Amino acid sequence: MEHQNASVSVDGNSVAEAYRQRQEATPRATAHLVKSGGSYQPVAWETIHREVLGIAKGFFSMGLQKGDRVAIMAHTEPRWNILDIALISCGFVTVPVYPSSTPEDAAFVLENSEAKLLFVGDSKLLAKVGEIFKLSGKSIPLVTLKDEAISSGALKASGYAQWAFQTVDETTTQTWKSYSEKVEPTDLASIVYTSGTTGLPKGAMLTQYNFASALRMVVDEIDLTADDTLMTFLPLSHILGRVDSLAPIFAGIIGAYAEDINSISRNIQEVRPTILISVPRIYEKIYDKIRTDVDAGSPIKQNIFAWAQTVGRQVARLRSEKEPIPFTLQLKFQVADRMVFSKIRAKLGGKIKLTASGGAPLAQDLCEFFHACGVKILEGYGLTETLGPIFVNRPDNYRFGTVGIPIGTAQVKIADDGEILLRGPQVFKGYFGNPQATEAAFSEDGWFKTGDIGEIDSRGFLKITDRKKELIVTAGGKNIAPQKLENLLKLSPFISNAMAFGDKKKYITALVTLNEENVLGWAKTHELSDMSFHDLVEHPKIRELIDGELAEANKKLASFESVKKVAILPTDWTPESGELTPSLKVKRKVVVSRYQDYLNRLY
């Protein structure tokens, strides 16, 4: 297949218009890289469009009308994106459902959105749909993302191939075009439900113009081009993953899909992407792996790494503040880069131009670490309601400890109580079927109330202090941001998750879960290799290890915010077990409720 460069820009005011421009202008350009037969294969826009037409034909035959909602409950894969394009390009509305959602939350999303059809990833998720339908008391038609039809009990989902690969003709093409050309920028494109950290999910209504505005701004601000390859692995049910997956339409970049979350490291080596967009947890895991490898090395290797890090951080901080780098420091950095940093970059494929982080706060230490290695992590800030990033650090204009400056025409102001208020073309139009929540989300003069506390520094960079509802106020009246403490604890390779606690208490405590792989590795070198992980959790040597990690974290905290005690929990938290949202944020109310006995013993 002849390759066509996708450098032609698109400027549609809707995703539907932008997609028409893309597939007409560069049909032979590569849209996706997909693992098939043991290696990554290019998939052109014209191939994707044939599937889009087949899926659209299925929608037409069902009698779907403009504005009808269709849900997708599946893990990240190219077909998720193709379905999304098929829906949005026709004027239908995509409703993502997290595969890790509880049956109760998923049932609520399907009922609240009044979805007419559900695409489900595989037979395991189809079994879950049975529970969902029982809760809701009704069912809707099902289609799987697998080629062939699948069954679970009385449920049957027709196969993806029956839709996407059916015969299409000129009539289908013209019908699709007719639907697509009637799509207006103000039309709804998606209802994306918030993670539900504080109760039932709320469905943020995002228009075609919201998507087009946000994506154009992201493409322009971080200079994405047709020469870039983006590694796609975030959940497409999450708004950051969604921006990631739709960016190729606007930028002409290639979206390379990871096989699954456990294959990311290997897939990065195979694809050698130039761009990574992720949540902090992924960067924490990369850091943990690097630190574990270094700790397992010789004392000489450890000393070289420590020296290189000191040099690299000095350079990174000077660059962040736009200050000159002394000549001797430049020379040291060149040596550190050859000996240490170039090897770390090679593990990330060797071609990384920049990485972006969002979805949750990124520890400043972690950001400095990667910058020191020559891997720029550009931290940003946004919410489902702002269609992802509305603030972002730039490749040539960044500041550690901040989430950057506004993108495009977005506006910000800080309320009297410190709450961040936002306005701009990417801000959502309200919550679906929930006028009370919509009214509460906006100020009287139309600013979106984020629920986050922040401040703007002298250079115009935004610093997030904390969630308005999550601030810890100690018995002594001190306001403490728990996420700052938690991020420092999670810098330890032995701590997987952490939650700080101490509202109305005399001192701060924390619940922590352990990184099983790293704890078992440590145990092997400390005469505990015959013990199971379950037994290690309660072993005095592990307690001593974690207390040491706590002491390291506390060195970077003021005395009033330092964590005085921690409880080590026996099992890690996951979205499936209910303590984390699908975007890996801690559900504080759930954790407090489940582990109240542990917390009580800390006071």
XYZ file of C-alpha atoms in Angstrom, residues 132-523:
392
model
C -26.579 -4.900 34.724
C -29.796 -5.779 32.903
C -31.159 -7.521 36.020
C -30.599 -4.357 38.035
C -32.214 -2.095 35.451
C -35.072 -4.463 34.724
C -34.750 -4.000 30.973
C -32.381 -4.866 28.136
C -31.172 -3.270 24.911
C -29.611 -4.800 21.764
C -25.993 -5.956 22.103
C -23.029 -6.080 19.713
C -19.577 -7.415 20.609
C -16.256 -5.998 19.442
C -15.217 -9.561 18.581
C -15.689 -10.669 14.955
C -18.227 -13.393 15.719
C -21.366 -13.374 17.859
C -20.928 -14.359 21.523
C -23.327 -15.619 24.194
C -23.580 -15.617 27.974
C -26.571 -17.372 29.467
C -29.663 -15.993 27.770
C -27.762 -13.002 26.383
C -26.415 -12.907 22.852
C -24.355 -10.171 21.186
C -24.081 -10.037 17.405
C -20.553 -9.946 15.964
C -18.606 -6.842 14.968
C -17.884 -8.328 11.529
C -21.611 -8.545 10.789
C -21.695 -4.754 11.111
C -18.317 -3.346 10.103
C -17.519 -5.724 7.246
C -20.938 -5.881 5.591
C -21.236 -4.817 1.962
C -21.523 -1.075 1.477
C -22.385 0.666 -1.753
C -22.832 4.186 -3.054
C -26.230 4.399 -1.365
C -24.616 3.707 2.022
C -21.919 6.298 1.335
C -24.449 8.950 0.360
C -26.681 8.174 3.337
C -23.690 8.493 5.690
C -22.671 11.751 4.024
C -26.201 13.109 4.346
C -26.289 12.298 8.067
C -22.789 13.698 8.581
C -23.367 16.982 6.771
C -26.432 17.678 8.923
C -24.369 17.557 12.117
C -24.101 20.991 13.738
C -21.294 22.172 16.057
C -23.863 22.628 18.832
C -25.075 19.011 18.573
C -24.262 16.602 21.366
C -21.326 14.282 20.556
C -20.911 12.370 23.802
C -22.178 11.995 27.341
C -19.195 11.168 29.528
C -19.971 10.134 33.070
C -17.741 11.375 35.867
C -15.927 8.819 37.983
C -18.295 9.160 40.897
C -15.815 9.809 43.733
C -18.544 11.615 45.650
C -21.736 9.740 44.733
C -23.645 8.728 41.615
C -21.950 9.492 38.287
C -23.044 12.646 36.473
C -23.220 12.658 32.674
C -21.290 15.601 31.229
C -22.828 16.664 27.912
C -20.049 17.414 25.418
C -20.873 18.920 22.044
C -19.247 18.490 18.654
C -17.787 21.990 19.072
C -16.457 21.169 22.554
C -14.486 18.272 21.052
C -13.317 20.182 17.974
C -12.205 23.212 20.012
C -10.366 21.174 22.628
C -8.605 18.953 20.099
C -7.529 21.828 17.840
C -6.111 23.681 20.846
C -4.189 20.635 22.109
C -2.763 19.971 18.638
C -1.650 23.592 18.260
C -0.307 24.119 21.773
C 1.934 21.052 21.995
C 2.849 21.082 18.309
C 1.617 17.666 17.179
C 2.474 16.884 13.556
C 2.007 14.090 11.032
C 5.510 12.875 11.909
C 4.403 11.958 15.439
C 3.278 8.581 16.736
C 1.152 8.500 19.869
C 1.014 5.394 22.068
C -2.623 4.800 22.999
C -3.386 2.764 26.109
C -5.511 4.873 28.469
C -9.145 3.815 28.960
C -11.191 5.367 26.166
C -13.996 5.731 28.694
C -11.785 8.383 30.348
C -11.759 11.814 28.740
C -7.956 11.930 28.503
C -7.912 8.634 26.605
C -10.659 9.953 24.361
C -8.663 13.070 23.461
C -5.702 10.776 22.793
C -7.750 8.562 20.440
C -9.368 11.389 18.440
C -6.232 13.541 18.062
C -5.161 11.730 14.832
C -8.208 13.183 13.054
C -7.100 16.744 13.752
C -3.302 16.385 13.758
C -2.709 13.603 11.238
C -0.583 11.796 13.829
C -0.549 7.995 14.046
C -2.309 6.306 16.957
C -0.468 3.132 17.995
C -2.583 0.882 20.219
C -1.011 -1.081 23.061
C -2.104 -4.722 23.236
C -3.188 -4.256 26.850
C -2.132 -2.414 29.994
C 0.439 -5.100 30.887
C 2.145 -4.906 27.482
C 2.858 -1.170 27.448
C 6.614 -1.417 28.092
C 7.136 -4.011 25.357
C 4.862 -2.203 22.904
C 6.702 1.086 23.462
C 9.935 -0.676 22.493
C 8.268 -2.027 19.332
C 6.522 1.161 18.217
C 9.090 3.744 19.431
C 6.486 6.503 19.815
C 7.286 10.210 19.950
C 4.360 11.106 22.240
C 2.987 9.539 25.418
C -0.142 10.801 27.171
C -0.826 9.175 30.490
C -2.013 9.452 34.056
C 0.566 9.742 36.884
C 0.196 6.097 37.920
C 1.893 4.888 34.727
C 4.847 7.235 35.242
C 5.061 6.098 38.872
C 5.356 2.485 37.691
C 8.092 3.373 35.184
C 9.969 5.214 37.935
C 9.545 2.286 40.334
C 11.018 -0.103 37.754
C 14.023 2.157 37.109
C 14.680 2.645 40.818
C 14.314 -1.080 41.530
C 16.835 -1.904 38.768
C 19.302 0.621 40.179
C 18.870 -0.610 43.764
C 19.625 -4.152 42.575
C 22.893 -2.997 41.009
C 26.348 -2.541 42.487
C 27.186 0.317 44.887
C 29.177 1.942 42.061
C 26.145 1.849 39.754
C 23.971 3.314 42.514
C 26.449 6.129 43.175
C 26.714 6.996 39.470
C 22.923 7.081 39.206
C 22.618 9.306 42.307
C 25.276 11.699 40.940
C 23.594 11.821 37.529
C 20.235 12.543 39.141
C 21.681 15.427 41.153
C 23.208 16.936 38.012
C 20.088 16.309 35.928
C 17.745 17.870 38.461
C 19.934 20.979 38.698
C 19.761 21.397 34.925
C 16.021 20.675 34.820
C 15.252 23.276 37.507
C 17.325 25.942 35.779
C 15.536 25.244 32.485
C 12.174 25.384 34.231
C 12.978 28.849 35.576
C 14.531 29.914 32.235
C 17.889 30.570 33.889
C 21.298 30.039 32.210
C 23.139 26.758 32.787
C 26.770 27.220 33.892
C 29.353 25.758 31.501
C 30.744 23.252 34.032
C 27.231 22.002 34.778
C 26.613 21.551 31.043
C 29.711 19.363 30.811
C 28.623 17.270 33.796
C 25.177 16.884 32.252
C 26.644 15.614 28.975
C 28.536 12.922 30.894
C 25.442 12.030 32.958
C 23.393 11.800 29.779
C 25.828 9.393 28.108
C 26.223 7.202 31.189
C 22.660 7.133 32.555
C 19.913 9.170 30.918
C 20.326 7.936 27.337
C 19.812 4.369 28.597
C 16.576 5.335 30.338
C 15.299 7.041 27.179
C 16.182 3.915 25.189
C 13.837 1.911 27.428
C 11.075 4.289 26.300
C 11.829 3.589 22.655
C 14.480 6.261 22.198
C 12.318 8.651 20.154
C 10.161 10.281 22.839
C 9.692 13.981 22.041
C 7.435 14.730 24.961
C 5.051 13.116 27.382
C 1.978 14.612 28.996
C 0.369 13.855 32.329
C -3.156 14.549 33.487
C -6.140 13.044 35.270
C -4.569 13.448 38.720
C -1.731 15.462 40.303
C 1.814 14.407 39.422
C 4.426 14.508 42.186
C 6.941 17.288 41.471
C 9.835 14.951 42.338
C 8.639 12.557 39.652
C 8.330 15.325 37.069
C 11.854 16.557 37.873
C 13.198 13.003 37.612
C 11.949 12.527 34.051
C 13.037 16.008 32.950
C 16.481 15.229 34.349
C 16.497 12.137 32.111
C 15.650 14.247 29.069
C 12.029 13.079 28.967
C 9.794 16.131 29.251
C 6.605 15.396 31.158
C 4.242 18.283 30.528
C 1.760 18.270 33.364
C -1.688 19.569 32.530
C -5.033 20.081 34.181
C -8.554 19.456 33.087
C -11.743 17.641 33.926
C -14.365 15.617 32.123
C -16.392 18.842 32.034
C -13.610 20.712 30.190
C -13.023 17.878 27.718
C -9.628 17.102 29.144
C -6.682 19.498 29.268
C -7.560 23.173 29.622
C -4.186 24.045 31.183
C -0.890 22.550 30.078
C 2.823 23.217 30.377
C 4.459 23.809 26.997
C 7.588 22.103 25.631
C 9.434 25.442 25.720
C 7.557 27.070 28.603
C 7.028 24.946 31.688
C 7.319 25.275 35.434
C 7.651 22.451 37.944
C 4.890 22.178 40.506
C 2.333 23.764 38.185
C -0.116 22.559 35.536
C 0.867 25.241 33.049
C -1.053 28.068 31.438
C -4.464 28.082 29.690
C -4.672 26.607 26.206
C -6.158 28.567 23.324
C -8.930 30.944 24.317
C -9.702 29.321 27.675
C -10.099 31.757 30.576
C -9.492 31.317 34.294
C -10.128 33.250 37.467
C -9.719 32.398 41.131
C -12.775 32.869 43.369
C -12.544 34.533 46.783
C -12.359 31.118 48.466
C -9.572 29.980 46.124
C -11.742 27.851 43.816
C -10.616 27.682 40.182
C -13.288 28.992 37.799
C -13.084 28.304 34.057
C -14.663 29.499 30.847
C -13.979 28.562 27.232
C -15.252 26.794 24.098
C -14.327 23.367 25.487
C -16.430 23.710 28.655
C -19.413 21.324 28.705
C -23.047 22.406 28.390
C -24.350 20.701 31.552
C -25.226 17.345 33.094
C -27.635 15.119 31.184
C -31.046 14.917 32.844
C -29.761 16.700 35.947
C -30.657 20.419 35.884
C -29.969 20.824 39.610
C -26.372 19.612 39.240
C -25.950 21.765 36.135
C -27.112 24.877 37.972
C -24.784 24.123 40.888
C -21.813 23.678 38.525
C -21.855 27.255 37.214
C -21.594 30.668 38.844
C -24.296 33.245 38.223
C -22.136 34.872 35.536
C -21.472 31.592 33.710
C -18.097 30.396 35.032
C -17.658 26.659 35.566
C -16.869 25.867 39.203
C -14.198 23.163 39.169
C -14.252 22.224 42.852
C -10.449 22.558 42.860
C -8.414 25.065 44.842
C -5.507 26.819 43.176
C -3.405 29.904 42.662
C -1.816 31.644 39.689
C 1.840 32.622 40.024
C 3.691 35.658 38.695
C 4.343 33.955 35.337
C 0.677 33.020 34.868
C 1.124 29.339 35.740
C -1.624 27.575 37.676
C -0.780 25.602 40.793
C -3.412 23.192 42.100
C -3.587 23.126 45.878
C -6.239 20.439 46.294
C -9.819 19.385 45.816
C -12.099 21.794 47.635
C -13.966 18.925 49.286
C -10.847 16.897 50.136
C -8.793 19.380 52.162
C -7.846 18.030 55.583
C -8.426 20.540 58.379
C -6.583 19.342 61.472
C -7.689 19.864 65.055
C -5.125 22.682 65.145
C -6.838 24.429 62.226
C -4.162 23.685 59.613
C -5.340 23.131 56.020
C -3.488 20.212 54.435
C -3.649 18.921 50.856
C -3.753 15.103 51.120
C -2.659 14.459 47.534
C 0.704 16.122 48.177
C 1.368 13.678 51.027
C 0.073 10.697 49.072
C 2.224 11.471 46.028
C 5.353 11.616 48.192
C 4.533 8.254 49.766
C 3.909 6.692 46.357
C 7.392 7.695 45.211
C 8.533 4.685 47.221
C 8.891 1.613 44.987
C 7.386 -0.434 47.821
C 4.155 1.578 48.187
C 1.443 1.065 45.587
C -1.373 3.267 46.889
C -1.807 5.667 49.789
C -4.536 7.731 51.406
C -3.827 10.451 53.969
C -6.273 10.980 56.832
C -6.568 13.452 59.681
C -9.595 15.726 59.365
C -10.301 17.202 62.829
C -7.494 15.046 64.255
C -4.352 16.121 66.137
C -2.012 14.630 63.533
C -1.922 13.114 60.047
C -1.914 9.375 59.365
C -2.113 7.287 56.214
C -3.276 3.948 54.892
C -0.858 2.350 52.431
C -0.910 -0.713 50.200
C 2.247 -2.458 49.046
C 3.747 -3.076 45.618
C 3.740 -6.874 45.705
C 6.403 -7.422 43.020
C 8.907 -5.023 44.587
C 8.284 -6.209 48.155
C 8.821 -9.841 47.116
C 12.002 -8.810 45.294
C 13.282 -7.018 48.394
C 12.407 -10.014 50.572
